[in-house]
PDB file of N, CA and C in Angstrom:
ATOM      1  N   MET A   1       9.095 -42.166 -19.334  1.00 40.00           N
ATOM      2  CA  MET A   1       7.810 -41.608 -18.992  1.00 40.00           C
ATOM      3  C   MET A   1       8.007 -40.511 -17.950  1.00 40.00           C
ATOM      4  N   MET A   2       7.393 -39.379 -18.219  1.00 54.00           N
ATOM      5  CA  MET A   2       7.566 -38.240 -17.334  1.00 54.00           C
ATOM      6  C   MET A   2       6.471 -38.248 -16.276  1.00 54.00           C
ATOM      7  N   GLY A   3       6.872 -38.233 -15.028  1.00 59.00           N
ATOM      8  CA  GLY A   3       5.915 -38.263 -13.935  1.00 59.00           C
ATOM      9  C   GLY A   3       5.471 -36.873 -13.526  1.00 59.00           C
ATOM     10  N   LEU A   4       4.439 -36.847 -12.732  1.00 77.00           N
ATOM     11  CA  LEU A   4       3.914 -35.592 -12.208  1.00 77.00           C
ATOM     12  C   LEU A   4       4.814 -35.126 -11.066  1.00 77.00           C
ATOM     13  N   THR A   5       5.413 -33.977 -11.238  1.00 91.00           N
ATOM     14  CA  THR A   5       6.276 -33.462 -10.185  1.00 91.00           C
ATOM     15  C   THR A   5       5.468 -32.597  -9.227  1.00 91.00           C
ATOM     16  N   LEU A   6       6.061 -32.336  -8.091  1.00 91.00           N
ATOM     17  CA  LEU A   6       5.391 -31.511  -7.093  1.00 91.00           C
ATOM     18  C   LEU A   6       5.162 -30.103  -7.625  1.00 91.00           C
ATOM     19  N   ASP A   7       6.138 -29.566  -8.345  1.00 91.00           N
ATOM     20  CA  ASP A   7       5.989 -28.221  -8.904  1.00 91.00           C
ATOM     21  C   ASP A   7       4.814 -28.152  -9.875  1.00 91.00           C
ATOM     22  N   THR A   8       4.664 -29.154 -10.699  1.00 93.00           N
ATOM     23  CA  THR A   8       3.555 -29.194 -11.657  1.00 93.00           C
ATOM     24  C   THR A   8       2.219 -29.290 -10.925  1.00 93.00           C
ATOM     25  N   ALA A   9       2.169 -30.093  -9.880  1.00 94.00           N
ATOM     26  CA  ALA A   9       0.933 -30.227  -9.110  1.00 94.00           C
ATOM     27  C   ALA A   9       0.574 -28.903  -8.434  1.00 94.00           C
ATOM     28  N   LEU A  10       1.566 -28.205  -7.898  1.00 94.00           N
ATOM     29  CA  LEU A  10       1.298 -26.914  -7.250  1.00 94.00           C
ATOM     30  C   LEU A  10       0.826 -25.879  -8.263  1.00 94.00           C
ATOM     31  N   LEU A  11       1.440 -25.864  -9.428  1.00 94.00           N
ATOM     32  CA  LEU A  11       1.004 -24.932 -10.478  1.00 94.00           C
ATOM     33  C   LEU A  11      -0.402 -25.274 -10.964  1.00 94.00           C
ATOM     34  N   GLY A  12      -0.713 -26.558 -11.069  1.00 95.00           N
ATOM     35  CA  GLY A  12      -2.059 -26.970 -11.453  1.00 95.00           C
ATOM     36  C   GLY A  12      -3.095 -26.556 -10.425  1.00 95.00           C
ATOM     37  N   ALA A  13      -2.750 -26.687  -9.153  1.00 96.00           N
ATOM     38  CA  ALA A  13      -3.662 -26.254  -8.090  1.00 96.00           C
ATOM     39  C   ALA A  13      -3.860 -24.738  -8.143  1.00 96.00           C
ATOM     40  N   ALA A  14      -2.795 -24.002  -8.441  1.00 96.00           N
ATOM     41  CA  ALA A  14      -2.904 -22.543  -8.545  1.00 96.00           C
ATOM     42  C   ALA A  14      -3.832 -22.156  -9.688  1.00 96.00           C
ATOM     43  N   VAL A  15      -3.724 -22.840 -10.810  1.00 97.00           N
ATOM     44  CA  VAL A  15      -4.607 -22.556 -11.956  1.00 97.00           C
ATOM     45  C   VAL A  15      -6.060 -22.856 -11.591  1.00 97.00           C
ATOM     46  N   ALA A  16      -6.296 -23.966 -10.900  1.00 97.00           N
ATOM     47  CA  ALA A  16      -7.663 -24.318 -10.494  1.00 97.00           C
ATOM     48  C   ALA A  16      -8.246 -23.258  -9.566  1.00 97.00           C
ATOM     49  N   ILE A  17      -7.452 -22.765  -8.635  1.00 97.00           N
ATOM     50  CA  ILE A  17      -7.949 -21.750  -7.701  1.00 97.00           C
ATOM     51  C   ILE A  17      -8.227 -20.443  -8.429  1.00 97.00           C
ATOM     52  N   VAL A  18      -7.396 -20.109  -9.411  1.00 97.00           N
ATOM     53  CA  VAL A  18      -7.651 -18.905 -10.213  1.00 97.00           C
ATOM     54  C   VAL A  18      -8.988 -19.041 -10.948  1.00 97.00           C
ATOM     55  N   LEU A  19      -9.280 -20.217 -11.474  1.00 97.00           N
ATOM     56  CA  LEU A  19     -10.556 -20.418 -12.164  1.00 97.00           C
ATOM     57  C   LEU A  19     -11.735 -20.269 -11.200  1.00 97.00           C
ATOM     58  N   PHE A  20     -11.594 -20.763  -9.979  1.00 96.00           N
ATOM     59  CA  PHE A  20     -12.649 -20.582  -8.981  1.00 96.00           C
ATOM     60  C   PHE A  20     -12.821 -19.109  -8.621  1.00 96.00           C
ATOM     61  N   ALA A  21     -11.709 -18.381  -8.557  1.00 95.00           N
ATOM     62  CA  ALA A  21     -11.783 -16.947  -8.247  1.00 95.00           C
ATOM     63  C   ALA A  21     -12.489 -16.193  -9.372  1.00 95.00           C
ATOM     64  N   VAL A  22     -12.236 -16.595 -10.603  1.00 95.00           N
ATOM     65  CA  VAL A  22     -12.927 -15.968 -11.735  1.00 95.00           C
ATOM     66  C   VAL A  22     -14.429 -16.239 -11.639  1.00 95.00           C
ATOM     67  N   ALA A  23     -14.799 -17.438 -11.209  1.00 93.00           N
ATOM     68  CA  ALA A  23     -16.218 -17.745 -11.030  1.00 93.00           C
ATOM     69  C   ALA A  23     -16.829 -16.878  -9.921  1.00 93.00           C
ATOM     70  N   LEU A  24     -16.052 -16.546  -8.906  1.00 94.00           N
ATOM     71  CA  LEU A  24     -16.551 -15.675  -7.836  1.00 94.00           C
ATOM     72  C   LEU A  24     -16.828 -14.262  -8.338  1.00 94.00           C
ATOM     73  N   LEU A  25     -16.166 -13.857  -9.394  1.00 93.00           N
ATOM     74  CA  LEU A  25     -16.384 -12.515  -9.934  1.00 93.00           C
ATOM     75  C   LEU A  25     -17.824 -12.333 -10.413  1.00 93.00           C
ATOM     76  N   TYR A  26     -18.490 -13.419 -10.774  1.00 92.00           N
ATOM     77  CA  TYR A  26     -19.908 -13.331 -11.131  1.00 92.00           C
ATOM     78  C   TYR A  26     -20.720 -12.828  -9.938  1.00 92.00           C
ATOM     79  N   ARG A  27     -20.422 -13.369  -8.745  1.00 92.00           N
ATOM     80  CA  ARG A  27     -21.149 -12.955  -7.545  1.00 92.00           C
ATOM     81  C   ARG A  27     -20.812 -11.510  -7.187  1.00 92.00           C
ATOM     82  N   VAL A  28     -19.590 -11.089  -7.463  1.00 91.00           N
ATOM     83  CA  VAL A  28     -19.213  -9.695  -7.207  1.00 91.00           C
ATOM     84  C   VAL A  28     -20.037  -8.764  -8.093  1.00 91.00           C
ATOM     85  N   ALA A  29     -20.215  -9.148  -9.336  1.00 93.00           N
ATOM     86  CA  ALA A  29     -20.920  -8.283 -10.287  1.00 93.00           C
ATOM     87  C   ALA A  29     -22.433  -8.320 -10.107  1.00 93.00           C
ATOM     88  N   ARG A  30     -22.989  -9.494  -9.799  1.00 91.00           N
ATOM     89  CA  ARG A  30     -24.439  -9.654  -9.800  1.00 91.00           C
ATOM     90  C   ARG A  30     -25.095  -9.533  -8.427  1.00 91.00           C
ATOM     91  N   GLY A  31     -24.344  -9.598  -7.369  1.00 83.00           N
ATOM     92  CA  GLY A  31     -24.934  -9.395  -6.045  1.00 83.00           C
ATOM     93  C   GLY A  31     -25.610 -10.629  -5.499  1.00 83.00           C
ATOM     94  N   PRO A  32     -26.807 -10.601  -5.055  1.00 89.00           N
ATOM     95  CA  PRO A  32     -27.848  -9.582  -5.135  1.00 89.00           C
ATOM     96  C   PRO A  32     -27.738  -8.509  -4.059  1.00 89.00           C
ATOM     97  N   THR A  33     -27.017  -8.772  -2.970  1.00 86.00           N
ATOM     98  CA  THR A  33     -26.921  -7.756  -1.922  1.00 86.00           C
ATOM     99  C   THR A  33     -25.463  -7.324  -1.777  1.00 86.00           C
ATOM    100  N   MET A  34     -25.277  -6.228  -1.081  1.00 83.00           N
ATOM    101  CA  MET A  34     -23.933  -5.726  -0.840  1.00 83.00           C
ATOM    102  C   MET A  34     -23.116  -6.715  -0.006  1.00 83.00           C
ATOM    103  N   GLU A  35     -23.782  -7.396   0.932  1.00 83.00           N
ATOM    104  CA  GLU A  35     -23.079  -8.375   1.764  1.00 83.00           C
ATOM    105  C   GLU A  35     -22.543  -9.523   0.920  1.00 83.00           C
ATOM    106  N   ASP A  36     -23.319  -9.972  -0.065  1.00 88.00           N
ATOM    107  CA  ASP A  36     -22.848 -11.025  -0.971  1.00 88.00           C
ATOM    108  C   ASP A  36     -21.626 -10.572  -1.742  1.00 88.00           C
ATOM    109  N   ARG A  37     -21.632  -9.335  -2.165  1.00 89.00           N
ATOM    110  CA  ARG A  37     -20.492  -8.798  -2.913  1.00 89.00           C
ATOM    111  C   ARG A  37     -19.241  -8.721  -2.044  1.00 89.00           C
ATOM    112  N   VAL A  38     -19.399  -8.304  -0.783  1.00 88.00           N
ATOM    113  CA  VAL A  38     -18.260  -8.210   0.126  1.00 88.00           C
ATOM    114  C   VAL A  38     -17.666  -9.595   0.379  1.00 88.00           C
ATOM    115  N   ILE A  39     -18.505 -10.580   0.595  1.00 90.00           N
ATOM    116  CA  ILE A  39     -18.027 -11.938   0.829  1.00 90.00           C
ATOM    117  C   ILE A  39     -17.318 -12.473  -0.414  1.00 90.00           C
ATOM    118  N   ALA A  40     -17.857 -12.184  -1.591  1.00 93.00           N
ATOM    119  CA  ALA A  40     -17.220 -12.643  -2.830  1.00 93.00           C
ATOM    120  C   ALA A  40     -15.869 -11.961  -3.039  1.00 93.00           C
ATOM    121  N   ILE A  41     -15.790 -10.675  -2.758  1.00 92.00           N
ATOM    122  CA  ILE A  41     -14.511  -9.975  -2.890  1.00 92.00           C
ATOM    123  C   ILE A  41     -13.494 -10.542  -1.904  1.00 92.00           C
ATOM    124  N   ASN A  42     -13.943 -10.848  -0.689  1.00 93.00           N
ATOM    125  CA  ASN A  42     -13.056 -11.464   0.296  1.00 93.00           C
ATOM    126  C   ASN A  42     -12.596 -12.837  -0.189  1.00 93.00           C
ATOM    127  N   GLY A  43     -13.469 -13.578  -0.832  1.00 94.00           N
ATOM    128  CA  GLY A  43     -13.091 -14.878  -1.387  1.00 94.00           C
ATOM    129  C   GLY A  43     -12.063 -14.756  -2.493  1.00 94.00           C
ATOM    130  N   VAL A  44     -12.223 -13.752  -3.343  1.00 95.00           N
ATOM    131  CA  VAL A  44     -11.243 -13.522  -4.408  1.00 95.00           C
ATOM    132  C   VAL A  44      -9.893 -13.143  -3.790  1.00 95.00           C
ATOM    133  N   GLY A  45      -9.919 -12.308  -2.761  1.00 94.00           N
ATOM    134  CA  GLY A  45      -8.676 -11.924  -2.095  1.00 94.00           C
ATOM    135  C   GLY A  45      -7.995 -13.107  -1.430  1.00 94.00           C
ATOM    136  N   THR A  46      -8.770 -13.959  -0.791  1.00 95.00           N
ATOM    137  CA  THR A  46      -8.215 -15.150  -0.163  1.00 95.00           C
ATOM    138  C   THR A  46      -7.635 -16.095  -1.206  1.00 95.00           C
ATOM    139  N   SER A  47      -8.317 -16.226  -2.328  1.00 97.00           N
ATOM    140  CA  SER A  47      -7.800 -17.053  -3.422  1.00 97.00           C
ATOM    141  C   SER A  47      -6.473 -16.503  -3.934  1.00 97.00           C
ATOM    142  N   THR A  48      -6.369 -15.195  -4.001  1.00 96.00           N
ATOM    143  CA  THR A  48      -5.125 -14.577  -4.448  1.00 96.00           C
ATOM    144  C   THR A  48      -3.979 -14.906  -3.491  1.00 96.00           C
ATOM    145  N   VAL A  49      -4.250 -14.857  -2.210  1.00 97.00           N
ATOM    146  CA  VAL A  49      -3.222 -15.186  -1.219  1.00 97.00           C
ATOM    147  C   VAL A  49      -2.776 -16.641  -1.377  1.00 97.00           C
ATOM    148  N   VAL A  50      -3.732 -17.545  -1.551  1.00 97.00           N
ATOM    149  CA  VAL A  50      -3.400 -18.961  -1.703  1.00 97.00           C
ATOM    150  C   VAL A  50      -2.602 -19.195  -2.982  1.00 97.00           C
ATOM    151  N   VAL A  51      -2.980 -18.539  -4.071  1.00 97.00           N
ATOM    152  CA  VAL A  51      -2.244 -18.687  -5.334  1.00 97.00           C
ATOM    153  C   VAL A  51      -0.814 -18.173  -5.177  1.00 97.00           C
ATOM    154  N   LEU A  52      -0.655 -17.046  -4.510  1.00 97.00           N
ATOM    155  CA  LEU A  52       0.702 -16.534  -4.276  1.00 97.00           C
ATOM    156  C   LEU A  52       1.539 -17.512  -3.455  1.00 97.00           C
ATOM    157  N   ALA A  53       0.930 -18.130  -2.447  1.00 96.00           N
ATOM    158  CA  ALA A  53       1.657 -19.105  -1.634  1.00 96.00           C
ATOM    159  C   ALA A  53       2.031 -20.347  -2.459  1.00 96.00           C
ATOM    160  N   LEU A  54       1.115 -20.798  -3.301  1.00 96.00           N
ATOM    161  CA  LEU A  54       1.419 -21.945  -4.155  1.00 96.00           C
ATOM    162  C   LEU A  54       2.526 -21.620  -5.155  1.00 96.00           C
ATOM    163  N   LEU A  55       2.482 -20.426  -5.721  1.00 96.00           N
ATOM    164  CA  LEU A  55       3.531 -20.019  -6.649  1.00 96.00           C
ATOM    165  C   LEU A  55       4.872 -19.892  -5.938  1.00 96.00           C
ATOM    166  N   ALA A  56       4.868 -19.415  -4.704  1.00 96.00           N
ATOM    167  CA  ALA A  56       6.112 -19.311  -3.940  1.00 96.00           C
ATOM    168  C   ALA A  56       6.746 -20.687  -3.761  1.00 96.00           C
ATOM    169  N   ALA A  57       5.917 -21.680  -3.476  1.00 94.00           N
ATOM    170  CA  ALA A  57       6.442 -23.036  -3.296  1.00 94.00           C
ATOM    171  C   ALA A  57       6.864 -23.657  -4.624  1.00 94.00           C
ATOM    172  N   ALA A  58       6.056 -23.471  -5.667  1.00 93.00           N
ATOM    173  CA  ALA A  58       6.339 -24.113  -6.945  1.00 93.00           C
ATOM    174  C   ALA A  58       7.552 -23.503  -7.645  1.00 93.00           C
ATOM    175  N   LEU A  59       7.687 -22.189  -7.565  1.00 92.00           N
ATOM    176  CA  LEU A  59       8.765 -21.506  -8.270  1.00 92.00           C
ATOM    177  C   LEU A  59       9.979 -21.224  -7.390  1.00 92.00           C
ATOM    178  N   ASP A  60       9.922 -21.648  -6.122  1.00 92.00           N
ATOM    179  CA  ASP A  60      10.996 -21.437  -5.169  1.00 92.00           C
ATOM    180  C   ASP A  60      11.339 -19.953  -5.043  1.00 92.00           C
ATOM    181  N   ARG A  61      10.289 -19.155  -4.827  1.00 94.00           N
ATOM    182  CA  ARG A  61      10.418 -17.704  -4.652  1.00 94.00           C
ATOM    183  C   ARG A  61       9.827 -17.311  -3.292  1.00 94.00           C
ATOM    184  N   PRO A  62      10.647 -17.307  -2.242  1.00 93.00           N
ATOM    185  CA  PRO A  62      10.111 -16.979  -0.908  1.00 93.00           C
ATOM    186  C   PRO A  62       9.576 -15.558  -0.799  1.00 93.00           C
ATOM    187  N   ALA A  63       9.998 -14.660  -1.672  1.00 95.00           N
ATOM    188  CA  ALA A  63       9.488 -13.283  -1.618  1.00 95.00           C
ATOM    189  C   ALA A  63       7.993 -13.239  -1.904  1.00 95.00           C
ATOM    190  N   PHE A  64       7.473 -14.209  -2.646  1.00 95.00           N
ATOM    191  CA  PHE A  64       6.035 -14.258  -2.920  1.00 95.00           C
ATOM    192  C   PHE A  64       5.241 -14.455  -1.633  1.00 95.00           C
ATOM    193  N   LEU A  65       5.833 -15.147  -0.657  1.00 95.00           N
ATOM    194  CA  LEU A  65       5.143 -15.332   0.627  1.00 95.00           C
ATOM    195  C   LEU A  65       5.009 -14.007   1.369  1.00 95.00           C
ATOM    196  N   ASP A  66       6.028 -13.166   1.275  1.00 95.00           N
ATOM    197  CA  ASP A  66       5.931 -11.842   1.890  1.00 95.00           C
ATOM    198  C   ASP A  66       4.805 -11.041   1.259  1.00 95.00           C
ATOM    199  N   ILE A  67       4.709 -11.108  -0.050  1.00 96.00           N
ATOM    200  CA  ILE A  67       3.636 -10.407  -0.759  1.00 96.00           C
ATOM    201  C   ILE A  67       2.281 -10.968  -0.350  1.00 96.00           C
ATOM    202  N   ALA A  68       2.196 -12.286  -0.212  1.00 96.00           N
ATOM    203  CA  ALA A  68       0.936 -12.927   0.185  1.00 96.00           C
ATOM    204  C   ALA A  68       0.506 -12.482   1.578  1.00 96.00           C
ATOM    205  N   ILE A  69       1.452 -12.364   2.497  1.00 96.00           N
ATOM    206  CA  ILE A  69       1.122 -11.941   3.867  1.00 96.00           C
ATOM    207  C   ILE A  69       0.604 -10.506   3.870  1.00 96.00           C
ATOM    208  N   VAL A  70       1.270  -9.630   3.138  1.00 97.00           N
ATOM    209  CA  VAL A  70       0.834  -8.231   3.067  1.00 97.00           C
ATOM    210  C   VAL A  70      -0.547  -8.150   2.421  1.00 97.00           C
ATOM    211  N   TYR A  71      -0.753  -8.911   1.345  1.00 96.00           N
ATOM    212  CA  TYR A  71      -2.042  -8.888   0.671  1.00 96.00           C
ATOM    213  C   TYR A  71      -3.147  -9.436   1.570  1.00 96.00           C
ATOM    214  N   ALA A  72      -2.843 -10.464   2.356  1.00 96.00           N
ATOM    215  CA  ALA A  72      -3.844 -11.010   3.281  1.00 96.00           C
ATOM    216  C   ALA A  72      -4.243  -9.971   4.320  1.00 96.00           C
ATOM    217  N   LEU A  73      -3.271  -9.223   4.825  1.00 96.00           N
ATOM    218  CA  LEU A  73      -3.578  -8.173   5.790  1.00 96.00           C
ATOM    219  C   LEU A  73      -4.438  -7.084   5.161  1.00 96.00           C
ATOM    220  N   LEU A  74      -4.089  -6.666   3.958  1.00 95.00           N
ATOM    221  CA  LEU A  74      -4.883  -5.647   3.263  1.00 95.00           C
ATOM    222  C   LEU A  74      -6.290  -6.149   2.964  1.00 95.00           C
ATOM    223  N   ASN A  75      -6.413  -7.413   2.592  1.00 93.00           N
ATOM    224  CA  ASN A  75      -7.717  -8.005   2.313  1.00 93.00           C
ATOM    225  C   ASN A  75      -8.581  -8.002   3.574  1.00 93.00           C
ATOM    226  N   PHE A  76      -7.989  -8.345   4.701  1.00 93.00           N
ATOM    227  CA  PHE A  76      -8.725  -8.347   5.965  1.00 93.00           C
ATOM    228  C   PHE A  76      -9.171  -6.933   6.329  1.00 93.00           C
ATOM    229  N   LEU A  77      -8.254  -5.987   6.249  1.00 94.00           N
ATOM    230  CA  LEU A  77      -8.595  -4.608   6.614  1.00 94.00           C
ATOM    231  C   LEU A  77      -9.669  -4.027   5.693  1.00 94.00           C
ATOM    232  N   ALA A  78      -9.596  -4.333   4.424  1.00 91.00           N
ATOM    233  CA  ALA A  78     -10.616  -3.846   3.488  1.00 91.00           C
ATOM    234  C   ALA A  78     -11.978  -4.454   3.809  1.00 91.00           C
ATOM    235  N   SER A  79     -12.011  -5.728   4.144  1.00 88.00           N
ATOM    236  CA  SER A  79     -13.282  -6.374   4.494  1.00 88.00           C
ATOM    237  C   SER A  79     -13.886  -5.758   5.748  1.00 88.00           C
ATOM    238  N   VAL A  80     -13.053  -5.490   6.744  1.00 89.00           N
ATOM    239  CA  VAL A  80     -13.550  -4.869   7.971  1.00 89.00           C
ATOM    240  C   VAL A  80     -14.071  -3.465   7.689  1.00 89.00           C
ATOM    241  N   ALA A  81     -13.325  -2.694   6.893  1.00 90.00           N
ATOM    242  CA  ALA A  81     -13.746  -1.325   6.590  1.00 90.00           C
ATOM    243  C   ALA A  81     -15.055  -1.304   5.803  1.00 90.00           C
ATOM    244  N   ILE A  82     -15.189  -2.172   4.823  1.00 87.00           N
ATOM    245  CA  ILE A  82     -16.421  -2.212   4.027  1.00 87.00           C
ATOM    246  C   ILE A  82     -17.591  -2.673   4.892  1.00 87.00           C
ATOM    247  N   SER A  83     -17.363  -3.662   5.742  1.00 84.00           N
ATOM    248  CA  SER A  83     -18.429  -4.142   6.628  1.00 84.00           C
ATOM    249  C   SER A  83     -18.869  -3.052   7.602  1.00 84.00           C
ATOM    250  N   LYS A  84     -17.916  -2.312   8.131  1.00 87.00           N
ATOM    251  CA  LYS A  84     -18.259  -1.211   9.040  1.00 87.00           C
ATOM    252  C   LYS A  84     -19.075  -0.150   8.309  1.00 87.00           C
ATOM    253  N   PHE A  85     -18.709   0.144   7.076  1.00 85.00           N
ATOM    254  CA  PHE A  85     -19.461   1.109   6.269  1.00 85.00           C
ATOM    255  C   PHE A  85     -20.886   0.624   6.037  1.00 85.00           C
ATOM    256  N   ILE A  86     -21.059  -0.653   5.748  1.00 82.00           N
ATOM    257  CA  ILE A  86     -22.391  -1.205   5.490  1.00 82.00           C
ATOM    258  C   ILE A  86     -23.248  -1.140   6.755  1.00 82.00           C
ATOM    259  N   VAL A  87     -22.668  -1.482   7.897  1.00 83.00           N
ATOM    260  CA  VAL A  87     -23.418  -1.452   9.156  1.00 83.00           C
ATOM    261  C   VAL A  87     -23.813  -0.026   9.506  1.00 83.00           C
ATOM    262  N   GLU A  88     -22.894   0.926   9.353  1.00 83.00           N
ATOM    263  CA  GLU A  88     -23.214   2.318   9.666  1.00 83.00           C
ATOM    264  C   GLU A  88     -24.268   2.881   8.743  1.00 83.00           C
ATOM    265  N   ARG A  89     -24.299   2.402   7.516  1.00 81.00           N
ATOM    266  CA  ARG A  89     -25.282   2.869   6.547  1.00 81.00           C
ATOM    267  C   ARG A  89     -26.641   2.224   6.777  1.00 81.00           C
ATOM    268  N   GLY A  90     -26.693   1.213   7.616  1.00 74.00           N
ATOM    269  CA  GLY A  90     -27.955   0.551   7.927  1.00 74.00           C
ATOM    270  C   GLY A  90     -28.280  -0.579   6.969  1.00 74.00           C
ATOM    271  N   GLY A  91     -27.265  -1.140   6.313  1.00 62.00           N
ATOM    272  CA  GLY A  91     -27.512  -2.170   5.327  1.00 62.00           C
ATOM    273  C   GLY A  91     -27.693  -3.554   5.917  1.00 62.00           C
ATOM    274  N   VAL A  92     -27.306  -3.755   7.172  1.00 62.00           N
ATOM    275  CA  VAL A  92     -27.443  -5.061   7.799  1.00 62.00           C
ATOM    276  C   VAL A  92     -28.643  -5.034   8.721  1.00 62.00           C
ATOM    277  N   LEU A  93     -29.497  -6.049   8.584  1.00 58.00           N
ATOM    278  CA  LEU A  93     -30.717  -6.094   9.410  1.00 58.00           C
ATOM    279  C   LEU A  93     -30.443  -6.684  10.756  1.00 58.00           C
TER     280      LEU A  93
END
């Protein structure tokens, strides 16, 4: 009988998070406000970082962690830049 290995569990968790990120794409497309879209995009970016970290552990590829760190930084900077643009445009009450 084949048991559940740690690698299989990590890959399964990565697939589940990808499915949740796909569900977040609905909020990106439908809004209703720009702030909702920014939060959803940030959620998709965070999910991507977590999936990369899970894949790094499951596939024994430490380089994926470097990519995840860079992507997390870019995700943060993009969120700050978009939020600053929204505030300057007067979109936040």
